[in-house]
């Protein structure tokens, strides 16, 4: 790699490790809250769960299409913890492992770093809350307190890619700042 490439990577590395902004702290708190909520729901409802619980819902969100052992909730929680750890640690990876759609020039590096940080933390917050909802839903339906996930799950699954594309588009525009 040439000298300019090394300087670009070093600057990106520094930008990715800047102190968290207020929005980033909020997203981290939401993500941690989603993870803690899922863990708390399982701990609080474990003793009252029947032998078979819903573990998968149709895309429409109305009725479960698969029921399984309550131990499957622990598998889901394990995945949730792993995703949380992966997305938390991903900002510590070497910057050359990051894939980006445009060349990073000197003036674009702070925007791209801010976009990368926001997208990773926003994705983590979204996924932790979605998984907490799924854990709540499985336990509530199993105990007869709910019938299905409702109609908000489908729009939320579309909202995440729209949000990610919007943030990356804003980062690519030279006159915008994500701060």
Short mmCIF file of C-alpha atoms in Angstrom, two decimals:
data_model
loop_
_atom_site.label_atom_id
_atom_site.label_comp_id
_atom_site.label_asym_id
_atom_site.label_seq_id
_atom_site.Cartn_x
_atom_site.Cartn_y
_atom_site.Cartn_z
CA UNK A 1 0.00 0.00 0.00
CA UNK A 2 1.33 3.45 -0.83
CA UNK A 3 1.95 6.22 1.69
CA UNK A 4 -1.31 8.04 0.90
CA UNK A 5 -3.28 4.84 1.43
CA UNK A 6 -1.63 4.31 4.80
CA UNK A 7 -2.42 7.89 5.85
CA UNK A 8 -6.04 7.47 4.74
CA UNK A 9 -6.40 4.27 6.76
CA UNK A 10 -4.74 5.86 9.78
CA UNK A 11 -7.08 8.85 9.61
CA UNK A 12 -10.12 6.57 9.22
CA UNK A 13 -8.87 4.53 12.19
CA UNK A 14 -8.67 7.72 14.28
CA UNK A 15 -12.11 8.93 13.17
CA UNK A 16 -13.73 5.59 13.98
CA UNK A 17 -12.34 5.75 17.52
CA UNK A 18 -13.44 9.28 18.36
CA UNK A 19 -15.56 9.70 21.50
CA UNK A 20 -19.21 8.80 21.07
CA UNK A 21 -21.66 11.52 20.12
CA UNK A 22 -24.95 12.01 21.96
CA UNK A 23 -26.84 10.05 19.29
CA UNK A 24 -24.36 7.21 19.51
CA UNK A 25 -24.73 7.03 23.29
CA UNK A 26 -28.50 6.91 22.81
CA UNK A 27 -28.23 4.09 20.25
CA UNK A 28 -25.88 2.15 22.54
CA UNK A 29 -28.32 2.57 25.44
CA UNK A 30 -31.23 1.39 23.29
CA UNK A 31 -29.23 -1.65 22.11
CA UNK A 32 -28.16 -2.58 25.62
CA UNK A 33 -31.72 -2.03 26.84
CA UNK A 34 -33.05 -4.38 24.14
CA UNK A 35 -30.56 -7.05 25.11
CA UNK A 36 -31.29 -6.66 28.82
CA UNK A 37 -35.04 -6.73 28.15
CA UNK A 38 -34.79 -10.01 26.24
CA UNK A 39 -32.70 -11.58 29.00
CA UNK A 40 -35.13 -10.28 31.65
CA UNK A 41 -38.20 -11.57 29.81
CA UNK A 42 -36.77 -15.07 29.58
CA UNK A 43 -35.65 -15.06 33.21
CA UNK A 44 -39.02 -13.77 34.45
CA UNK A 45 -41.19 -16.11 32.40
CA UNK A 46 -39.09 -19.28 32.33
CA UNK A 47 -41.02 -21.12 35.05
CA UNK A 48 -44.42 -20.40 33.53
CA UNK A 49 -43.65 -21.50 29.96
CA UNK A 50 -45.48 -24.56 28.62
CA UNK A 51 -43.64 -27.55 27.14
CA UNK A 52 -44.07 -26.19 23.58
CA UNK A 53 -43.65 -22.51 22.75
CA UNK A 54 -43.92 -20.63 19.45
CA UNK A 55 -40.45 -20.13 18.02
CA UNK A 56 -41.22 -18.88 14.51
CA UNK A 57 -43.97 -16.64 13.13
CA UNK A 58 -45.17 -16.22 9.57
CA UNK A 59 -44.11 -13.04 7.81
CA UNK A 60 -47.63 -11.70 8.28
CA UNK A 61 -47.07 -11.91 12.04
CA UNK A 62 -50.44 -13.41 12.84
CA UNK A 63 -49.93 -17.00 13.90
CA UNK A 64 -46.87 -19.02 14.81
CA UNK A 65 -45.95 -21.62 12.22
CA UNK A 66 -43.53 -23.56 14.42
CA UNK A 67 -43.50 -24.52 18.07
CA UNK A 68 -40.51 -25.89 19.90
CA UNK A 69 -38.90 -26.53 23.25
CA UNK A 70 -38.45 -23.54 25.59
CA UNK A 71 -34.70 -24.23 25.44
CA UNK A 72 -34.81 -22.73 21.95
CA UNK A 73 -35.23 -19.35 23.63
CA UNK A 74 -31.75 -19.80 25.08
CA UNK A 75 -30.44 -20.44 21.57
CA UNK A 76 -32.08 -17.20 20.38
CA UNK A 77 -30.57 -15.32 23.31
CA UNK A 78 -27.16 -16.76 22.47
CA UNK A 79 -27.50 -15.48 18.92
CA UNK A 80 -28.60 -12.09 20.25
CA UNK A 81 -25.58 -11.83 22.56
CA UNK A 82 -23.26 -12.91 19.72
CA UNK A 83 -24.71 -10.29 17.33
CA UNK A 84 -24.41 -7.63 20.03
CA UNK A 85 -20.75 -8.55 20.63
CA UNK A 86 -19.98 -8.72 16.90
CA UNK A 87 -21.49 -5.32 16.13
CA UNK A 88 -19.86 -3.79 19.21
CA UNK A 89 -16.44 -5.16 18.30
CA UNK A 90 -16.69 -4.42 14.58
CA UNK A 91 -15.58 -0.81 15.08
CA UNK A 92 -12.35 -2.14 16.57
CA UNK A 93 -11.48 -4.06 13.41
CA UNK A 94 -8.68 -2.71 11.21
CA UNK A 95 -10.12 -0.08 8.83
CA UNK A 96 -8.80 -1.90 5.77
CA UNK A 97 -11.41 -4.62 6.43
CA UNK A 98 -14.27 -2.14 5.94
CA UNK A 99 -15.93 -2.11 2.55
CA UNK A 100 -17.18 1.25 1.30
CA UNK A 101 -18.84 2.20 -1.99
CA UNK A 102 -16.79 5.35 -2.75
CA UNK A 103 -13.11 6.19 -2.55
CA UNK A 104 -12.21 7.78 0.76
CA UNK A 105 -10.52 11.10 0.24
CA UNK A 106 -9.26 13.43 2.94
CA UNK A 107 -12.42 15.53 3.23
CA UNK A 108 -14.77 12.53 3.05
CA UNK A 109 -13.14 10.46 5.80
CA UNK A 110 -14.94 12.15 8.74
CA UNK A 111 -18.32 11.77 6.99
CA UNK A 112 -17.73 8.12 6.18
CA UNK A 113 -16.51 7.37 9.68
CA UNK A 114 -19.60 9.05 11.17
CA UNK A 115 -21.85 7.10 8.78
CA UNK A 116 -20.15 3.79 9.57
CA UNK A 117 -20.44 4.42 13.30
CA UNK A 118 -24.10 5.45 13.05
CA UNK A 119 -25.08 2.56 10.77
CA UNK A 120 -23.43 -0.07 12.96
CA UNK A 121 -24.89 1.32 16.18
CA UNK A 122 -28.31 1.92 14.62
CA UNK A 123 -28.39 -1.61 13.23
CA UNK A 124 -27.40 -2.99 16.62
CA UNK A 125 -30.15 -1.02 18.40
CA UNK A 126 -32.76 -2.11 15.85
CA UNK A 127 -31.79 -5.78 15.99
CA UNK A 128 -31.65 -5.88 19.80
CA UNK A 129 -35.13 -4.33 20.08
CA UNK A 130 -36.53 -6.59 17.35
CA UNK A 131 -35.13 -9.66 19.08
CA UNK A 132 -36.46 -8.49 22.46
CA UNK A 133 -39.89 -8.15 20.83
CA UNK A 134 -39.61 -11.65 19.37
CA UNK A 135 -38.69 -13.10 22.77
CA UNK A 136 -41.59 -11.25 24.40
CA UNK A 137 -43.91 -12.43 21.63
CA UNK A 138 -42.89 -16.08 21.97
CA UNK A 139 -43.39 -16.04 25.73
CA UNK A 140 -46.65 -14.04 25.57
CA UNK A 141 -48.22 -16.28 22.91
CA UNK A 142 -47.06 -19.40 24.75
CA UNK A 143 -48.81 -18.23 27.92
CA UNK A 144 -51.95 -17.07 26.08
CA UNK A 145 -51.38 -13.32 26.57
CA UNK A 146 -51.03 -12.47 22.86
CA UNK A 147 -52.19 -13.91 19.53
CA UNK A 148 -49.42 -12.73 17.17
CA UNK A 149 -46.90 -10.03 16.46
CA UNK A 150 -49.28 -7.56 14.87
CA UNK A 151 -48.80 -5.57 11.72
CA UNK A 152 -45.81 -3.41 12.70
CA UNK A 153 -43.14 -6.08 12.13
CA UNK A 154 -43.35 -5.98 8.31
CA UNK A 155 -42.86 -2.19 8.03
CA UNK A 156 -40.00 -2.30 10.52
CA UNK A 157 -38.19 -4.89 8.40
CA UNK A 158 -38.44 -2.52 5.43
CA UNK A 159 -37.48 0.53 7.51
CA UNK A 160 -33.99 -0.70 8.41
CA UNK A 161 -32.63 -0.95 4.84
CA UNK A 162 -34.25 2.40 3.98
CA UNK A 163 -32.54 3.99 7.00
CA UNK A 164 -29.17 2.45 6.12
CA UNK A 165 -29.35 3.56 2.48
CA UNK A 166 -30.38 7.08 3.52
CA UNK A 167 -27.48 7.44 5.96
CA UNK A 168 -24.95 6.18 3.42
CA UNK A 169 -26.41 8.50 0.76
CA UNK A 170 -26.08 11.46 3.13
CA UNK A 171 -22.50 10.48 3.91
CA UNK A 172 -21.64 10.39 0.20
CA UNK A 173 -22.87 13.94 -0.35
CA UNK A 174 -19.99 16.37 0.09
CA UNK A 175 -21.97 19.18 1.73
CA UNK A 176 -23.61 17.10 4.48
CA UNK A 177 -22.25 16.17 7.89
CA UNK A 178 -23.57 13.42 10.14
CA UNK A 179 -22.94 14.97 13.55
#
